[in-house]
Every structure is written in structure tokens, then in C-alpha cells.
Coordinates of C-alpha atoms and ligand atoms in Angstrom, one line a residue:
X17 CA -26.7 -3.1 12.6
X18 CA -26.8 -6.4 10.5
X19 CA -26.7 -9.6 12.6
X20 CA -26.7 -13.3 11.7
X21 CA -29.5 -15.3 13.4
X22 CA -29.6 -19.0 13.3
X23 CA -31.3 -22.1 14.6
X24 CA -28.8 -24.8 15.0
X25 CA -29.0 -28.5 15.2
X26 CA -29.3 -29.5 11.6
X27 CA -26.5 -31.3 10.0
X28 CA -25.2 -29.6 7.0
X29 CA -25.6 -31.5 3.7
X30 CA -24.9 -30.8 0.1
X31 CA -22.5 -29.1 -2.2
X32 CA -20.7 -25.7 -1.9
X33 CA -18.4 -23.9 -4.4
X34 CA -15.4 -22.1 -3.0
X35 CA -14.5 -18.5 -4.3
X36 CA -11.1 -17.0 -5.1
X37 CA -8.5 -16.6 -2.4
X38 CA -9.1 -13.3 -0.7
X39 CA -5.5 -13.0 0.6
X40 CA -3.9 -13.8 -2.8
X41 CA -6.5 -11.3 -4.5
X42 CA -5.4 -8.5 -2.2
X43 CA -1.7 -8.8 -3.4
X44 CA -2.8 -9.3 -7.1
X45 CA -5.0 -6.1 -7.1
X46 CA -2.0 -4.1 -5.7
X47 CA 0.2 -5.8 -8.3
X48 CA -2.1 -4.5 -11.1
X49 CA -0.4 -0.9 -10.3
X50 CA 2.9 -2.4 -11.6
X51 CA 2.0 -2.0 -15.4
X52 CA 0.5 0.6 -17.6
X53 CA -1.3 -2.2 -19.7
X54 CA -4.7 -3.6 -18.8
X55 CA -4.9 -6.4 -16.2
X56 CA -7.9 -8.7 -16.1
X57 CA -8.3 -10.6 -12.9
X58 CA -10.8 -13.5 -12.6
X59 CA -12.1 -15.4 -9.7
X60 CA -12.1 -12.2 -7.4
X61 CA -14.1 -12.9 -4.4
X62 CA -17.0 -10.4 -4.0
X63 CA -16.1 -9.5 -0.4
X64 CA -15.6 -6.1 1.5
X65 CA -11.9 -6.2 1.7
X66 CA -11.6 -6.7 -2.0
X67 CA -13.9 -3.9 -2.9
X68 CA -12.3 -1.6 -0.6
X69 CA -8.9 -2.3 -2.4
X70 CA -10.5 -1.8 -5.8
X71 CA -12.1 1.6 -4.6
X72 CA -8.7 2.6 -3.3
X73 CA -7.2 2.1 -6.8
X74 CA -9.8 4.3 -8.3
X75 CA -9.0 7.1 -5.9
X76 CA -5.4 7.5 -7.1
X77 CA -6.4 7.5 -10.7
X78 CA -6.7 3.9 -11.9
X79 CA -9.9 2.8 -13.9
X80 CA -11.5 -0.3 -12.6
X81 CA -14.1 -1.9 -14.5
X82 CA -16.3 -4.8 -13.0
X83 CA -16.8 -7.1 -15.9
X84 CA -18.9 -9.4 -13.8
X85 CA -19.2 -10.1 -10.1
X86 CA -15.9 -12.0 -10.1
X87 CA -14.0 -10.4 -12.9
X88 CA -12.3 -6.9 -12.8
X89 CA -10.3 -5.1 -15.5
X90 CA -7.8 -2.7 -14.0
X91 CA -5.9 -0.1 -16.0
X92 CA -3.3 1.9 -13.8
X93 CA -2.0 3.9 -16.8
X94 CA -3.7 7.1 -15.4
X95 CA -2.4 6.8 -11.8
X96 CA -1.7 10.3 -10.7
X97 CA -1.1 10.0 -7.0
X98 CA 1.1 7.8 -4.9
X99 CA -0.8 8.9 -1.6
X100 CA -3.6 6.6 -0.6
X101 CA -5.9 7.6 2.3
X102 CA -9.5 7.0 2.9
X103 CA -11.3 5.9 6.1
X104 CA -11.9 2.5 4.6
X105 CA -8.5 1.7 3.4
X106 CA -7.1 2.6 7.0
X107 CA -9.2 -0.3 8.3
X108 CA -7.8 -3.0 6.1
X109 CA -4.7 -4.9 6.7
X110 CA -3.8 -5.4 2.9
X111 CA -3.5 -1.7 2.3
X112 CA 0.2 -2.2 3.0
X113 CA 0.6 -3.9 -0.6
X114 CA 0.2 -0.4 -1.9
X115 CA 3.5 0.5 -0.5
X116 CA 5.3 -2.2 -2.2
X117 CA 3.5 -1.7 -5.6
X118 CA 3.7 2.1 -5.6
X119 CA 7.3 2.2 -4.5
X120 CA 8.2 -0.5 -7.3
X121 CA 6.4 1.4 -10.0
X122 CA 6.6 5.0 -9.0
X123 CA 9.4 5.0 -6.5
X124 CA 7.2 6.8 -4.0
X125 CA 4.3 5.9 -1.7
X126 CA 2.3 7.5 1.1
X127 CA -0.1 4.9 2.7
X128 CA -1.8 4.7 6.1
X129 CA -0.3 2.2 8.6
X130 CA -2.5 -0.9 8.2
X131 CA -5.5 -1.8 10.3
X132 CA -7.2 -5.3 9.9
X133 CA -8.5 -7.6 12.6
X134 CA -7.3 -7.1 16.1
X135 CA -5.7 -10.5 16.5
X136 CA -2.3 -9.2 17.7
X137 CA 0.1 -6.2 17.5
X138 CA 0.9 -7.0 13.8
X139 CA 4.0 -4.9 13.2
X140 CA 5.3 -4.2 9.7
X141 CA 9.0 -3.8 10.5
X142 CA 9.9 -6.8 8.1
X143 CA 8.2 -5.0 5.3
X144 CA 10.0 -1.8 6.0
X145 CA 13.4 -3.7 6.4
X146 CA 12.7 -5.1 2.9
X147 CA 11.9 -1.7 1.4
X148 CA 15.1 -0.1 2.9
X149 CA 17.3 -2.9 1.8
X150 CA 15.9 -2.3 -1.9
X151 CA 17.2 1.4 -1.4
X152 CA 14.2 3.2 -0.3
X153 CA 13.9 5.8 2.6
X154 CA 11.0 4.9 4.7
X155 CA 9.5 7.0 7.5
X156 CA 6.3 6.8 9.7
X157 CA 4.8 10.2 9.9
X158 CA 1.2 11.0 10.9
X159 CA 0.1 7.5 10.9
X160 CA 1.4 6.9 7.3
X161 CA 4.2 5.0 5.9
X162 CA 6.0 7.2 3.5
X163 CA 8.6 5.6 1.3
X164 CA 10.8 7.1 -1.5
X165 CA 13.6 5.9 -3.7
X166 CA 14.6 8.8 -5.6
X167 CA 17.2 6.9 -7.6
X168 CA 14.9 3.9 -8.2
X169 CA 15.2 0.6 -6.2
X170 CA 18.1 -1.8 -6.6
X171 CA 18.7 -5.5 -5.9
X172 CA 19.4 -6.7 -2.4
X173 CA 19.9 -9.8 -0.5
X174 CA 17.2 -9.8 2.3
X175 CA 16.7 -12.3 5.3
X176 CA 13.3 -11.9 7.0
X177 CA 13.5 -12.3 10.8
X178 CA 10.1 -13.7 11.0
X179 CA 8.2 -15.7 8.5
X180 CA 5.6 -13.3 7.3
X181 CA 2.9 -13.5 4.5
X182 CA 2.6 -9.9 4.1
X183 CA 6.2 -8.9 4.0
X184 CA 7.0 -11.6 1.4
X185 CA 4.4 -10.5 -0.9
X186 CA 5.2 -6.6 -0.4
X187 CA 8.8 -7.2 -1.0
X188 CA 8.1 -9.0 -4.0
X189 CA 5.9 -6.4 -5.4
X190 CA 8.7 -3.8 -4.8
X191 CA 11.5 -5.9 -6.3
X192 CA 10.0 -7.1 -9.4
X193 CA 10.9 -3.8 -11.2
X194 CA 14.1 -3.1 -9.2
X195 CA 17.5 -3.4 -10.9
X196 CA 19.3 -6.5 -10.6
X197 CA 18.9 -9.7 -8.8
X198 CA 17.1 -9.7 -5.4
X199 CA 17.1 -12.7 -2.9
X200 CA 14.7 -13.0 0.0
X201 CA 15.3 -15.7 2.5
X202 CA 13.1 -17.2 5.2
X203 CA 10.1 -16.2 3.1
X204 CA 6.4 -17.6 3.7
X205 CA 5.4 -20.3 1.6
X206 CA 1.5 -20.0 1.6
X207 CA -0.4 -20.9 -1.6
X208 CA -1.2 -17.3 -2.1
X209 CA 2.4 -16.3 -2.2
X210 CA 2.9 -18.7 -5.0
X211 CA -0.3 -17.3 -6.7
X212 CA 0.9 -13.6 -6.4
X213 CA 4.3 -14.7 -7.9
X214 CA 2.5 -16.6 -10.8
X215 CA 0.5 -13.4 -11.4
X216 CA 3.5 -11.3 -11.6
X217 CA 5.4 -13.8 -13.8
X218 CA 2.5 -13.9 -16.1
X219 CA 3.1 -10.0 -16.4
X220 CA 6.7 -10.7 -17.5
X221 CA 8.3 -10.8 -14.0
X222 CA 11.1 -13.1 -13.2
X223 CA 10.3 -14.7 -9.9
X224 CA 11.6 -18.0 -8.8
X225 CA 11.3 -20.1 -5.8
X226 CA 7.9 -19.1 -4.6
X227 CA 6.6 -21.9 -2.4
X228 CA 10.0 -22.5 -1.0
X229 CA 12.1 -20.7 1.7
X230 CA 14.0 -18.5 -0.8
X231 CA 12.5 -16.4 -3.5
X232 CA 14.9 -15.0 -6.1
X233 CA 13.9 -12.1 -8.4
X234 CA 15.6 -10.8 -11.4
X235 CA 14.2 -7.3 -11.9
X236 CA 12.8 -6.5 -15.2
X237 CA 12.4 -3.0 -16.9
X238 CA 8.6 -3.1 -17.3
X239 CA 5.6 -5.4 -16.9
X240 CA 2.8 -6.0 -19.4
X241 CA -0.9 -6.6 -19.0
X242 CA -2.2 -10.2 -18.2
X243 CA -5.4 -12.0 -17.6
X244 CA -5.1 -14.1 -14.5
X245 CA -7.6 -16.2 -12.4
X246 CA -6.9 -16.6 -8.7
X247 CA -6.6 -19.9 -6.9
X248 CA -9.4 -21.0 -4.6
X249 CA -9.5 -19.7 -1.0
X250 CA -7.9 -22.3 1.2
X251 CA -9.6 -20.8 4.4
X252 CA -13.2 -20.6 3.0
X253 CA -12.8 -24.2 2.1
X254 CA -11.5 -25.1 5.6
X255 CA -14.3 -23.2 7.1
X256 CA -16.8 -25.3 5.4
X257 CA -14.8 -28.4 6.2
X258 CA -15.3 -27.6 9.8
X259 CA -19.0 -26.7 9.2
X260 CA -19.5 -30.4 8.0
X261 CA -17.5 -32.0 10.9
X262 CA -19.0 -29.8 13.8
X263 CA -22.6 -30.3 12.7
X264 CA -22.2 -33.9 11.9
X265 CA -23.0 -33.3 8.2
X266 CA -21.7 -34.2 4.8
X267 CA -20.5 -31.6 2.5
X268 CA -18.7 -31.7 -0.9
X269 CA -16.6 -28.7 -1.1
X270 CA -16.0 -27.9 -4.7
X271 CA -13.4 -25.9 -6.6
X272 CA -10.5 -26.4 -4.1
X273 CA -6.9 -27.5 -4.3
X274 CA -6.9 -30.4 -1.9
X275 CA -3.2 -30.2 -1.4
X276 CA -3.6 -26.7 0.0
X277 CA -6.0 -28.2 2.7
X278 CA -3.7 -31.2 3.9
X279 CA -3.1 -29.7 7.3
X280 CA -6.7 -29.3 7.8
X281 CA -7.8 -32.6 6.3
X282 CA -5.2 -34.6 8.3
X283 CA -6.4 -33.2 11.7
X284 CA -10.0 -33.9 10.8
X285 CA -9.1 -37.4 9.8
X286 CA -7.2 -37.8 13.0
X287 CA -10.2 -36.9 15.1
X288 CA -12.3 -39.3 13.3
X289 CA -14.2 -37.4 10.6
X290 CA -14.1 -38.7 7.2
X291 CA -12.3 -36.7 4.4
X292 CA -12.4 -37.8 0.8
X293 CA -10.2 -36.1 -1.7
X294 CA -11.0 -35.6 -5.4
X295 CA -9.0 -33.6 -8.1
X296 CA -10.7 -30.3 -7.3
X297 CA -12.9 -31.1 -4.3
X298 CA -13.0 -32.6 -0.9
X299 CA -16.0 -34.3 0.8
X300 CA -16.1 -34.1 4.8
X301 CA -18.4 -36.3 6.7
X302 CA -19.0 -35.9 10.4
X303 CA -20.8 -38.4 12.3
X304 CA -23.8 -37.2 14.0
X305 CA -24.2 -40.3 16.3
X306 CA -20.6 -40.6 17.4
X307 CA -18.6 -37.6 18.7
X308 CA -15.2 -36.8 17.0
X309 CA -12.1 -37.1 19.2
X310 CA -9.6 -34.8 20.7
X311 CA -6.1 -33.6 19.3
X312 CA -3.2 -31.1 19.7
X313 CA -3.0 -28.4 17.3
X314 CA -0.1 -25.9 16.9
X315 CA -0.7 -23.0 14.3
X316 CA 2.3 -22.5 12.1
X317 CA 3.1 -20.9 8.8
X318 CA 2.1 -23.1 5.7
X319 CA 2.4 -26.0 5.3
X320 CA 1.6 -26.1 9.2
X321 CA -1.8 -25.6 10.6
X322 CA -3.2 -22.3 9.4
X323 CA -3.7 -19.6 12.2
X324 CA -6.7 -18.4 10.1
X325 CA -8.4 -22.0 10.8
X326 CA -7.7 -22.0 14.5
X327 CA -11.0 -20.6 15.8
X328 CA -13.0 -22.9 13.5
X329 CA -11.0 -25.9 14.5
X330 CA -11.6 -24.9 18.2
X331 CA -15.4 -24.9 17.6
X332 CA -15.3 -28.5 16.3
X333 CA -12.9 -29.7 19.2
X334 CA -15.1 -27.9 21.7
X335 CA -17.8 -30.6 20.7
X336 CA -15.4 -33.5 20.5
X337 CA -14.8 -36.1 23.2
X338 CA -11.7 -35.6 25.5
X339 CA -9.4 -32.7 26.0
X340 CA -7.6 -30.9 23.2
X341 CA -4.9 -28.3 23.2
X342 CA -4.5 -25.5 20.7
X343 CA -1.2 -23.6 20.8
X344 CA -1.4 -20.3 18.8
X345 CA 1.9 -19.5 17.7
X346 CA 1.4 -16.6 15.0
X347 CA -0.8 -13.9 16.8
X348 CA -1.0 -13.3 20.4
X349 CA -4.6 -12.2 20.7
X350 CA -6.5 -14.9 18.7
X351 CA -8.4 -16.5 21.4
X352 CA -11.1 -13.5 21.9
X353 CA -13.8 -15.7 20.7
X354 CA -13.4 -18.2 23.7
X355 CA -15.4 -16.0 26.0
X356 CA -18.2 -15.9 23.5
X357 CA -18.1 -19.6 23.1
X358 CA -18.1 -20.2 26.7
X359 CA -21.6 -18.5 26.7
X360 CA -22.7 -21.2 24.5
X361 CA -21.7 -23.8 26.9
X362 CA -18.0 -24.6 25.8
X363 CA -15.5 -25.5 28.4
X364 CA -12.2 -23.9 27.4
X365 CA -9.5 -22.5 29.5
X366 CA -6.9 -20.0 28.0
X367 CA -3.4 -20.0 29.4
X368 CA -1.1 -17.6 27.6
X369 CA -1.0 -18.8 23.9
X370 CA -2.7 -22.2 24.7
X371 CA -6.4 -23.1 24.9
X372 CA -7.1 -26.2 26.7
X373 CA -10.6 -27.5 25.4
X374 CA -12.6 -30.0 27.2
X375 CA -15.3 -31.2 24.8
X376 CA -19.0 -30.8 25.8
X377 CA -21.7 -32.9 24.1
X378 CA -23.7 -29.9 22.9
X379 CA -23.6 -26.0 22.6
X380 CA -26.6 -24.1 23.3
X381 CA -27.7 -21.0 21.4
X382 CA -26.8 -17.5 22.9
X383 CA -26.2 -14.0 21.7
X384 CA -22.6 -13.6 20.8
X385 CA -20.3 -10.9 19.2
X386 CA -17.8 -11.6 16.3
X387 CA -14.6 -10.5 17.5
X388 CA -12.7 -10.6 14.1
X389 CA -13.2 -12.3 10.6
X390 CA -12.2 -15.9 11.2
X391 CA -13.5 -16.1 15.0
X392 CA -16.8 -14.6 13.6
X393 CA -17.2 -17.5 10.9
X394 CA -16.4 -19.9 13.7
X395 CA -19.1 -18.6 16.0
X396 CA -21.5 -18.9 13.0
X397 CA -20.6 -22.7 12.8
X398 CA -21.0 -22.9 16.5
X399 CA -24.5 -21.4 16.1
X400 CA -25.4 -24.0 13.4
X401 CA -24.1 -26.9 15.7
X402 CA -25.9 -25.5 18.8
X403 CA -29.2 -26.3 20.1
X404 CA -31.6 -23.5 19.9
X405 CA -31.2 -19.9 18.6
X406 CA -27.8 -18.0 18.2
X407 CA -27.4 -14.4 17.2
X408 CA -24.0 -13.2 16.1
X409 CA -23.4 -9.6 16.2
X410 CA -20.8 -7.4 14.2
X411 CA -21.1 -9.7 11.2
X412 CA -19.2 -6.8 9.2
X413 CA -16.0 -8.7 10.1
X414 CA -17.4 -11.8 8.6
X415 CA -18.4 -10.0 5.4
X416 CA -14.7 -8.7 5.0
X417 CA -13.8 -12.4 3.8
X418 CA -16.7 -14.5 3.1
X419 CA -18.8 -14.0 0.1
X420 CA -22.7 -14.8 0.6
X421 CA -21.7 -16.8 3.7
X422 CA -25.3 -17.1 4.9
X423 CA -26.5 -18.0 1.4
X424 CA -24.0 -20.8 0.9
X425 CA -24.9 -22.1 4.4
X426 CA -28.6 -22.0 3.7
X427 CA -28.1 -23.9 0.5
X428 CA -26.5 -26.6 2.9
X429 CA -29.7 -26.8 4.9
X430 CA -28.5 -24.2 7.6
X431 CA -31.3 -22.2 9.2
X432 CA -29.7 -18.7 9.1
X433 CA -30.6 -15.3 8.0
X434 CA -29.3 -11.7 8.3
X435 CA -31.6 -9.5 10.4
X436 CA -31.5 -6.0 11.5
X437 CA -34.2 -5.5 14.0
X438 CA -35.9 -7.3 16.9
X439 CA -38.9 -7.7 14.7
X440 CA -36.8 -9.6 12.0
X441 CA -35.6 -11.9 14.8
X442 CA -39.0 -12.7 15.8
X443 CA -40.2 -13.3 12.3
X444 CA -37.2 -15.7 11.9
X445 CA -38.1 -17.5 15.0
X446 CA -41.7 -17.9 13.9
X447 CA -40.7 -19.1 10.5
X448 CA -38.3 -21.9 11.7
X449 CA -40.0 -23.1 14.9
Ligands
UD1_528 C1 -1.6 -12.6 6.6 C2 -3.1 -12.8 6.4 C3 -3.9 -13.2 7.7 C4 -3.0 -14.5 8.2 C5 -1.6 -14.3 8.4 C6 -0.8 -15.5 8.8 C7 -3.6 -11.2 4.7 C8 -4.3 -9.9 4.3 N1 -3.6 -11.5 5.9 O1 -1.5 -11.6 7.6 O2 -5.1 -13.6 7.1 O3 -3.6 -14.8 9.5 O4 -1.1 -13.9 7.1 O5 -1.0 -16.6 7.9 O6 -3.0 -11.9 3.8 N2 5.3 -10.0 11.9 C9 6.3 -9.3 12.2 N3 6.7 -8.1 11.5 C10 6.3 -7.9 10.3 C11 5.4 -8.8 9.8 C12 4.8 -9.8 10.6 O7 6.7 -9.3 13.4 O8 6.7 -7.1 9.6 C13 4.8 -11.1 12.7 C14 3.3 -10.9 12.9 O9 3.1 -10.2 14.1 C15 2.9 -12.4 13.1 C16 3.7 -13.2 12.1 O10 4.8 -12.4 11.8 O11 3.2 -12.8 14.3 C17 3.1 -13.5 10.8 O12 2.5 -12.5 10.3 P1 2.2 -12.2 8.7 O13 2.4 -13.5 8.1 O14 2.8 -11.1 8.2 O15 0.7 -11.9 8.8 P2 -0.2 -10.9 7.9 O16 0.6 -10.5 6.6 O17 -0.4 -9.6 8.8

């Protein structure tokens, strides 16, 4: 079993280049099913979830060619099946995008109910509501979502009961080829929603309003091929911003869209870190000598503070002076890392959807387990900020969403390696002591 081992206490310094947005890429890969022509996707992150999605495309007859590490060419003309099922796809959340895309193009889909990180109950009722409104019959049978629209999909006016990233993208995927004009209200506004809409529009779709509360789609008869480059990953960027703040370092984070990071930048500034914004980069400077301050955070849909940055922010606040409160409004089970962090000396009390964090002046290294993707990354930052050695187990979660995480951290001066055995751990300890 691979684990991260690190020796903390070194402020991270230098430059890091951010990859393409995983959550945009997941929708875009499924969107490639909507045309018979070639789709070239650039700036694809080389992470596990993306590779599982590409493998799943191959399973149903698409041809996927990896032009280079971050570029893939997809041809879906040979798709022969609308039924996706392998043990890997069951484990990832974004498998649900195949329902929207297959339903849109082939009017049928049979896809396992999505897995993903266990951060909450994560229902998909709003996705299903959207598909039904577009004229599909949808049933859950044997753990699969089976959807069919024998007479094709038609336009609809859909009001989402909850603001959902997944439902917004999925309904868009289904509606772009549906007949007539579809309106989706109370949609999510995350940057990756806009990116998926831009991608579909580059194929000839007619989507307006992405990034606002209401998306309007005029269905088109067919979509063409495209060549599209994915936006930078807001959460990967935010994670390195927290790495700079929590270790008291100074990192220039390149290839980002600073506007997408505003909620994170403004909280870091509020607690006393320095955030400098450039055209396509941000620099975050923590202060090794002076502790950062406390604040209140409430996770919200974009442009609010992202739930996917909540654990990383908590790591930083855990070392700040004073008492901070984080309210988690999106997922009910997103404080599972707290017990692990307490083992490193943090002082956090969880009450319902609130974490009350009383800052301590240092963490000390311990053996901890990554409970999910973002919390896993957060524990790595904690380990790099901590005194002594930290081992993070179950790093498979982290590898789902962070490309070459340890290499990027090492280039910033982080003492971190992937190890598998006790002997590797000993070797690392000898090397860095
Ligand atoms: C996506 C992201 C995830 C991020 C989350 C919120 C992907 C693959 N994952 O997850 O990283 O944390 O957005 O930014 O892009 N809900 C329902 N019914 C539904 C759908 C959602 O009640 O049909 C609820 C969820 O339980 C949650 C809230 O709506 O409380 C938001 O969920 P949603 O935005 O859909 O998250 P995901 O698409 O699962």
C-alpha cells in the first residue's frame, strides 16, 4: 500500500504550475460522446479519476488516443453500447455524466449509481428530475440508473431544488441535442460549469447563461468535433495557496485564473497572509515568525467559499491564533479528517455541521489516514507544516485528484516521498535526518 511520508517544518518556497480542472474534465470527457467527430481535449489532468473515465469510454467502443500526458483525442463514432459497468467506474462520482451524455446522444443509458468520496449521502435526485423533465423514463435497478427516451428528448423548464454542480452539468449534457428550448433555473455557477458549457458551444451547441442562475439551451440537431483546452483547477491552486500559508512559505502559483480563487484569496488576506494577484498567477506568502489570525468560514456554492477547500483551510486555521468556526453547508460528512488532525495536536471540536477550531502553535507528526480526496491533501499540508515525521495512509484518494502531488511539493522544498514498506520509511528517515 502506498503512503506518503514527510518531514515537516520547512516553509515551502518556489513556483508551482497548476493543471487542468479535474471536475471540468470529467464533464467534458463525457461530452465527447455527443458527437461522431473527433474531439481533442487539452490540459487534461493526469489523475486517476480522469483515467478511469477515459477507460470507460473505451469499454463502450470509443477510441481514445493519448496524444501526450495532458492531451487526448476521442472518437465516439464507434460507440456500440449504452451500458457502462466496470469495478472502477462504480467508484467514481462523475460516472453519472455518462447518463446525461448517452441519453442525449443515444436516448438510452445504463450506468451504475455513482460512488466517489464518502463525504455525505450525495443523492442524484436532481439529475433524475432533470432527465425526466426532458422526457426520459428513469429507473434504478440493480444498483444502476437505467434511462430511456424512446421518442427522443424534448425541451423543458427545470427548476433545481438544490444548487448542484453535477445535476447542472448532467442536464446540460442531456439537453444540448434535445428538441426545442430548455431552461434550467437555480443552477450551479462554478467555473467548471462555464467550462463545460464553453466546450459544448465549441462543438456547436447553443447554451447561454452558464455562470449565472439560469441556463438556456436551444437544442441543435448534431454536434461537431472540437479542440478544447480545459481551464486551470481552482482547487489544486487553492490547495497550494494553503500550503504556502500553513507552512509560512512563499509560493508563486502559476497557470490559474485569479478570479476563480477570490473566495480563498480574501479569506487568506483576512487572516493576515499576503496574496498577490497577477494575470495568470497568484503568490501567497505566509509569515513564519507571526501566526495568522482566526476567521469564520461558511462553505457555499460558487462564488462562496468552496466545500472542496474546507479541510485545507481548517489545517491553516488550526495553526492560527484565536478561535475560528467553519460551517459546512454542502456535505454532512466532511469533518472526518478532524480526528486525524487531532492526533497531530490540533484542537478542534465538531458540533453538527460546525467545527470550532482553537489554533495551536504547532502540529506534531503522526500516522494518519486520508479519509477522502481533499481531506487527504489537507493532511499532507498538515504533515509538511508539522514538527517531525508524518505518514499519510490511503493516498489512493489523493491520487484521484492531484497530479504528481508529491513531486510538486518536493520542488517547493517539501520533504515528502511515496513509500510502501517499513524499510522505505526507515530509508527516508535516515536520508532527511
Ligand atoms: C461536485 C464535485 C465535488 C464538489 C461538489 C460541490 C465533481 C465530480 N464533484 O460534486 O468535488 O465538492 O460538486 O462543489 O464535480 N444534491 C442533492 N441532489 C442531487 C444532487 C446534489 O440533494 O441530485 C446535494 C448534495 O447532497 C450536496 C449538494 O446538493 O449537498 C451539492 O452537491 P453537488 O453540487 O451535486 O455535488 P457533486 O456534483 O456531487
